[in-house]
Amino acid sequence: MLEELEKNLGYTFADKSLLENALTHSSYANEMKKHSCGSNERLEFLGDAVLGIISAEYLYFHHTRVPEGELTRLRASMVCERSLQGFARTVELGRWLRLGRGEENTGGRERSSILADAFEAVIAAIYIDGGFPAAKRFVTRFADSFFAAHLENGRRDYKTELQEIVQKNHGEKLEYVLVGESGPDHDKQFLVEVHLNNNCIGAGRGGSKKEAEQMAAREALSLMGQ
C-alpha cells in the first residue's frame, strides 16, 4: 500500500509501522484510541531536531564562505512551515495521511501545518529506521535545490547598498583596491579593501575579486551599523 509513497520518498522502510505512525495525525489517533494508534507528534518532535542538525551541517560544509548570520537565516528559512509543507507536497505526502473525519472533511490533507508536521515526522521515521546517514540523504535531496535557489535570490548586494549610502553625500569617492592574493591558481583567495576618499573603511576576502569586493562592502556596512 505504501510502496508508492516510499518510491516518492526514495527510501524503503524495514519497519513499515514507523512510516504509518509518521502519517497518523492526532485527529485520527484520537478517533482510534481503542486500537492504541499513536499520533505522529512524538516523531515530529524528533524530526525537527534531526532536520535542524542536518540543515546546519549541510550549510556549514557546502557554503564555507557564507557568514554566520546568513547561515542562520538560511537554516531558519528551510525549517519553517512554509518550506516544509512545500517539500511535503513534492512527495505527495498529503495523499497518504491518516486523518480523523473532521480534518478529512475540512481539507486537512492540504493544510500547511499538518503537511509540515508530517514531513518532520517522516524525517524522524527514516532516522529511526535507517540511522542518521539515511535521514541525511533524504534531507539533502531537498537542501541542494532549496539553498542553491535562496543563496542566488536572497543574497544582499552589499556593493550597491554601500554605493547608495555614499552617493547621498556629493563629492564622496568610493574605490575598491586589490591588496593581496594567496593560494594556488585553482583555489586562489583575494583580499580587497574598500576606500572612501582614500581611507580604508572595510576589507574582505573571497574566491574571486567580485566576491572579495562584496565582503569588503559588507564589512563597511557593518561598521556603519547597516
mmCIF file of C-alpha atoms in Angstrom, residues 9-217:
data_model
loop_
_atom_site.group_PDB
_atom_site.id
_atom_site.type_symbol
_atom_site.label_atom_id
_atom_site.label_comp_id
_atom_site.label_asym_id
_atom_site.label_seq_id
_atom_site.Cartn_x
_atom_site.Cartn_y
_atom_site.Cartn_z
ATOM 1 C CA LEU A 9 10.491 9.411 -0.637
ATOM 2 C CA GLY A 10 13.382 7.480 -2.138
ATOM 3 C CA TYR A 11 13.521 5.267 0.935
ATOM 4 C CA THR A 12 12.172 1.790 1.730
ATOM 5 C CA PHE A 13 11.345 1.139 5.374
ATOM 6 C CA ALA A 14 12.373 -2.034 7.121
ATOM 7 C CA ASP A 15 9.760 -1.242 9.765
ATOM 8 C CA LYS A 16 6.628 -0.087 7.916
ATOM 9 C CA SER A 17 4.900 0.791 11.179
ATOM 10 C CA LEU A 18 7.257 3.754 11.571
ATOM 11 C CA LEU A 19 6.021 5.234 8.309
ATOM 12 C CA GLU A 20 2.405 4.546 9.265
ATOM 13 C CA ASN A 21 2.990 6.327 12.572
ATOM 14 C CA ALA A 22 4.552 9.313 10.775
ATOM 15 C CA LEU A 23 1.415 9.634 8.641
ATOM 16 C CA THR A 24 -1.007 9.493 11.571
ATOM 17 C CA HIS A 25 -2.471 12.836 12.598
ATOM 18 C CA SER A 26 -3.686 13.302 16.179
ATOM 19 C CA SER A 27 -7.297 13.581 14.969
ATOM 20 C CA TYR A 28 -7.110 10.024 13.600
ATOM 21 C CA ALA A 29 -5.306 8.733 16.698
ATOM 22 C CA ASN A 30 -7.983 10.214 18.948
ATOM 23 C CA GLU A 31 -10.752 8.516 16.994
ATOM 24 C CA MET A 32 -8.901 5.203 17.082
ATOM 25 C CA LYS A 33 -7.935 5.195 20.767
ATOM 26 C CA LYS A 34 -9.291 1.733 21.370
ATOM 27 C CA HIS A 35 -6.873 0.416 18.750
ATOM 28 C CA SER A 36 -3.861 2.004 20.517
ATOM 29 C CA CYS A 37 -2.950 4.039 17.457
ATOM 30 C CA GLY A 38 -0.479 6.784 18.402
ATOM 31 C CA SER A 39 -0.162 10.090 16.560
ATOM 32 C CA ASN A 40 2.934 11.415 14.791
ATOM 33 C CA GLU A 41 3.534 14.181 17.355
ATOM 34 C CA ARG A 42 6.482 12.493 19.080
ATOM 35 C CA LEU A 43 8.082 11.722 15.727
ATOM 36 C CA GLU A 44 7.542 15.338 14.701
ATOM 37 C CA PHE A 45 9.451 16.455 17.813
ATOM 38 C CA LEU A 46 12.412 14.240 16.936
ATOM 39 C CA GLY A 47 12.269 15.091 13.241
ATOM 40 C CA ASP A 48 12.505 18.808 13.987
ATOM 41 C CA ALA A 49 15.790 18.231 15.836
ATOM 42 C CA VAL A 50 17.203 15.908 13.157
ATOM 43 C CA LEU A 51 16.292 18.373 10.406
ATOM 44 C CA GLY A 52 17.954 21.179 12.339
ATOM 45 C CA ILE A 53 21.325 19.457 12.667
ATOM 46 C CA ILE A 54 21.328 18.140 9.085
ATOM 47 C CA SER A 55 20.495 21.530 7.589
ATOM 48 C CA ALA A 56 23.099 23.254 9.792
ATOM 49 C CA GLU A 57 25.762 20.702 8.851
ATOM 50 C CA TYR A 58 24.857 20.997 5.177
ATOM 51 C CA LEU A 59 25.237 24.772 5.206
ATOM 52 C CA TYR A 60 28.460 24.679 7.210
ATOM 53 C CA PHE A 61 30.249 22.302 4.839
ATOM 54 C CA HIS A 62 28.682 23.268 1.492
ATOM 55 C CA HIS A 63 28.758 27.063 1.813
ATOM 56 C CA THR A 64 32.056 27.774 3.534
ATOM 57 C CA ARG A 65 32.173 31.464 2.611
ATOM 58 C CA VAL A 66 28.702 32.370 3.836
ATOM 59 C CA PRO A 67 28.850 34.359 7.127
ATOM 60 C CA GLU A 68 27.237 33.078 10.317
ATOM 61 C CA GLY A 69 24.292 35.460 10.244
ATOM 62 C CA GLU A 70 23.374 34.403 6.728
ATOM 63 C CA LEU A 71 23.744 30.728 7.663
ATOM 64 C CA THR A 72 21.277 31.228 10.499
ATOM 65 C CA ARG A 73 18.798 32.956 8.196
ATOM 66 C CA LEU A 74 19.081 30.243 5.561
ATOM 67 C CA ARG A 75 18.594 27.425 8.044
ATOM 68 C CA ALA A 76 15.547 29.146 9.521
ATOM 69 C CA SER A 77 14.048 29.593 6.059
ATOM 70 C CA MET A 78 14.386 25.879 5.310
ATOM 71 C CA VAL A 79 12.897 24.569 8.551
ATOM 72 C CA CYS A 80 9.917 26.952 8.594
ATOM 73 C CA GLU A 81 6.380 25.688 7.981
ATOM 74 C CA ARG A 82 6.135 27.259 4.535
ATOM 75 C CA SER A 83 9.170 25.392 3.237
ATOM 76 C CA LEU A 84 8.338 22.086 4.905
ATOM 77 C CA GLN A 85 4.817 21.953 3.515
ATOM 78 C CA GLY A 86 6.295 22.610 0.091
ATOM 79 C CA PHE A 87 8.659 19.654 0.489
ATOM 80 C CA ALA A 88 5.720 17.520 1.631
ATOM 81 C CA ARG A 89 3.773 18.413 -1.487
ATOM 82 C CA THR A 90 6.635 17.399 -3.780
ATOM 83 C CA VAL A 91 6.393 13.826 -2.479
ATOM 84 C CA GLU A 92 2.564 13.954 -2.380
ATOM 85 C CA LEU A 93 2.564 13.304 1.340
ATOM 86 C CA GLY A 94 -0.975 14.583 1.770
ATOM 87 C CA ARG A 95 -2.394 11.641 -0.175
ATOM 88 C CA TRP A 96 -1.199 9.213 2.454
ATOM 89 C CA LEU A 97 -2.073 10.993 5.691
ATOM 90 C CA ARG A 98 -4.344 9.255 8.178
ATOM 91 C CA LEU A 99 -6.806 11.912 9.351
ATOM 92 C CA GLY A 100 -9.851 11.975 11.567
ATOM 93 C CA ARG A 101 -13.224 12.604 9.958
ATOM 94 C CA GLY A 102 -13.271 16.260 10.974
ATOM 95 C CA GLU A 103 -9.881 17.030 9.470
ATOM 96 C CA GLU A 104 -10.693 14.987 6.377
ATOM 97 C CA ASN A 105 -13.888 16.947 5.776
ATOM 98 C CA THR A 106 -12.274 20.359 6.285
ATOM 99 C CA GLY A 107 -9.326 19.963 3.909
ATOM 100 C CA GLY A 108 -6.727 18.653 6.317
ATOM 101 C CA ARG A 109 -4.767 16.949 3.543
ATOM 102 C CA GLU A 110 -3.914 20.367 2.121
ATOM 103 C CA ARG A 111 -3.385 22.202 5.425
ATOM 104 C CA SER A 112 0.143 23.582 5.600
ATOM 105 C CA SER A 113 0.673 22.918 9.303
ATOM 106 C CA ILE A 114 -0.395 19.285 9.018
ATOM 107 C CA LEU A 115 1.808 18.691 5.978
ATOM 108 C CA ALA A 116 4.838 20.358 7.596
ATOM 109 C CA ASP A 117 4.436 18.355 10.801
ATOM 110 C CA ALA A 118 4.062 15.094 8.863
ATOM 111 C CA PHE A 119 7.194 15.850 6.847
ATOM 112 C CA GLU A 120 9.213 16.265 10.047
ATOM 113 C CA ALA A 121 7.692 13.041 11.358
ATOM 114 C CA VAL A 122 8.813 11.223 8.192
ATOM 115 C CA ILE A 123 12.360 12.508 8.720
ATOM 116 C CA ALA A 124 12.318 11.052 12.231
ATOM 117 C CA ALA A 125 10.875 7.756 10.991
ATOM 118 C CA ILE A 126 13.682 7.442 8.440
ATOM 119 C CA TYR A 127 16.224 8.372 11.130
ATOM 120 C CA ILE A 128 14.967 5.652 13.478
ATOM 121 C CA ASP A 129 14.648 3.051 10.723
ATOM 122 C CA GLY A 130 17.872 3.706 8.824
ATOM 123 C CA GLY A 131 20.026 5.864 11.063
ATOM 124 C CA PHE A 132 21.491 9.323 10.575
ATOM 125 C CA PRO A 133 23.032 8.614 7.132
ATOM 126 C CA ALA A 134 19.629 7.662 5.685
ATOM 127 C CA ALA A 135 17.960 10.749 7.153
ATOM 128 C CA LYS A 136 20.802 12.890 5.864
ATOM 129 C CA ARG A 137 20.460 11.536 2.320
ATOM 130 C CA PHE A 138 16.728 12.220 2.413
ATOM 131 C CA VAL A 139 17.033 15.804 3.668
ATOM 132 C CA THR A 140 19.931 16.563 1.314
ATOM 133 C CA ARG A 141 17.633 15.925 -1.665
ATOM 134 C CA PHE A 142 15.660 18.993 -0.667
ATOM 135 C CA ALA A 143 18.571 21.029 0.688
ATOM 136 C CA ASP A 144 20.507 21.001 -2.594
ATOM 137 C CA SER A 145 17.892 22.855 -4.620
ATOM 138 C CA PHE A 146 16.491 24.898 -1.735
ATOM 139 C CA PHE A 147 19.742 26.502 -0.612
ATOM 140 C CA ALA A 148 21.028 26.995 -4.150
ATOM 141 C CA ALA A 149 17.914 28.992 -5.026
ATOM 142 C CA HIS A 150 17.915 31.022 -1.811
ATOM 143 C CA LEU A 151 21.591 31.902 -1.997
ATOM 144 C CA GLU A 152 21.105 33.077 -5.566
ATOM 145 C CA ASN A 153 17.909 35.037 -4.979
ATOM 146 C CA GLY A 154 18.322 36.147 -1.397
ATOM 147 C CA ARG A 155 21.936 37.318 -1.244
ATOM 148 C CA ARG A 156 22.316 41.010 -0.415
ATOM 149 C CA ASP A 157 24.144 43.216 -2.898
ATOM 150 C CA TYR A 158 26.428 44.913 -0.384
ATOM 151 C CA LYS A 159 28.283 46.951 -3.017
ATOM 152 C CA THR A 160 25.076 48.531 -4.292
ATOM 153 C CA GLU A 161 23.864 49.237 -0.751
ATOM 154 C CA LEU A 162 27.162 50.926 0.140
ATOM 155 C CA GLN A 163 27.184 52.924 -3.097
ATOM 156 C CA GLU A 164 23.667 54.216 -2.436
ATOM 157 C CA ILE A 165 24.688 55.423 1.021
ATOM 158 C CA VAL A 166 27.836 57.139 -0.222
ATOM 159 C CA GLN A 167 26.001 58.872 -3.076
ATOM 160 C CA LYS A 168 23.842 60.745 -0.576
ATOM 161 C CA ASN A 169 26.884 62.945 0.075
ATOM 162 C CA HIS A 170 28.049 64.663 -3.097
ATOM 163 C CA GLY A 171 31.767 64.555 -3.839
ATOM 164 C CA GLU A 172 32.441 61.311 -1.938
ATOM 165 C CA LYS A 173 34.663 58.846 -3.820
ATOM 166 C CA LEU A 174 34.333 55.094 -3.318
ATOM 167 C CA GLU A 175 37.038 52.751 -4.641
ATOM 168 C CA TYR A 176 37.841 49.031 -4.334
ATOM 169 C CA VAL A 177 41.541 48.182 -4.138
ATOM 170 C CA LEU A 178 43.060 44.708 -4.575
ATOM 171 C CA VAL A 179 45.717 44.473 -1.858
ATOM 172 C CA GLY A 180 46.634 40.789 -1.892
ATOM 173 C CA GLU A 181 46.322 37.330 -3.436
ATOM 174 C CA SER A 182 47.147 33.951 -1.950
ATOM 175 C CA GLY A 183 46.773 30.254 -2.662
ATOM 176 C CA PRO A 184 47.240 28.092 -5.775
ATOM 177 C CA ASP A 185 45.628 29.039 -9.069
ATOM 178 C CA HIS A 186 42.789 26.529 -8.655
ATOM 179 C CA ASP A 187 41.907 27.871 -5.186
ATOM 180 C CA LYS A 188 43.089 31.467 -5.125
ATOM 181 C CA GLN A 189 41.970 33.901 -2.437
ATOM 182 C CA PHE A 190 41.752 37.649 -2.998
ATOM 183 C CA LEU A 191 41.961 40.424 -0.401
ATOM 184 C CA VAL A 192 40.224 43.675 -1.274
ATOM 185 C CA GLU A 193 39.865 46.932 0.628
ATOM 186 C CA VAL A 194 37.125 49.452 0.016
ATOM 187 C CA HIS A 195 38.283 53.066 0.295
ATOM 188 C CA LEU A 196 36.188 56.164 0.882
ATOM 189 C CA ASN A 197 38.130 59.278 -0.077
ATOM 190 C CA ASN A 198 41.365 57.265 0.160
ATOM 191 C CA ASN A 199 40.514 55.989 3.656
ATOM 192 C CA CYS A 200 40.013 52.243 4.148
ATOM 193 C CA ILE A 201 36.534 51.598 5.559
ATOM 194 C CA GLY A 202 36.356 47.845 5.089
ATOM 195 C CA ALA A 203 38.187 44.747 3.849
ATOM 196 C CA GLY A 204 37.106 41.347 2.622
ATOM 197 C CA ARG A 205 38.375 38.046 1.240
ATOM 198 C CA GLY A 206 36.857 35.843 -1.449
ATOM 199 C CA GLY A 207 37.486 33.242 -4.110
ATOM 200 C CA SER A 208 37.090 35.937 -6.758
ATOM 201 C CA LYS A 209 37.704 39.688 -6.873
ATOM 202 C CA LYS A 210 33.957 40.234 -7.135
ATOM 203 C CA GLU A 211 33.244 38.181 -4.024
ATOM 204 C CA ALA A 212 36.057 39.895 -2.093
ATOM 205 C CA GLU A 213 34.606 43.300 -3.041
ATOM 206 C CA GLN A 214 31.189 42.207 -1.764
ATOM 207 C CA MET A 215 32.732 41.088 1.525
ATOM 208 C CA ALA A 216 34.627 44.368 1.858
ATOM 209 C CA ALA A 217 31.409 46.308 1.296
#
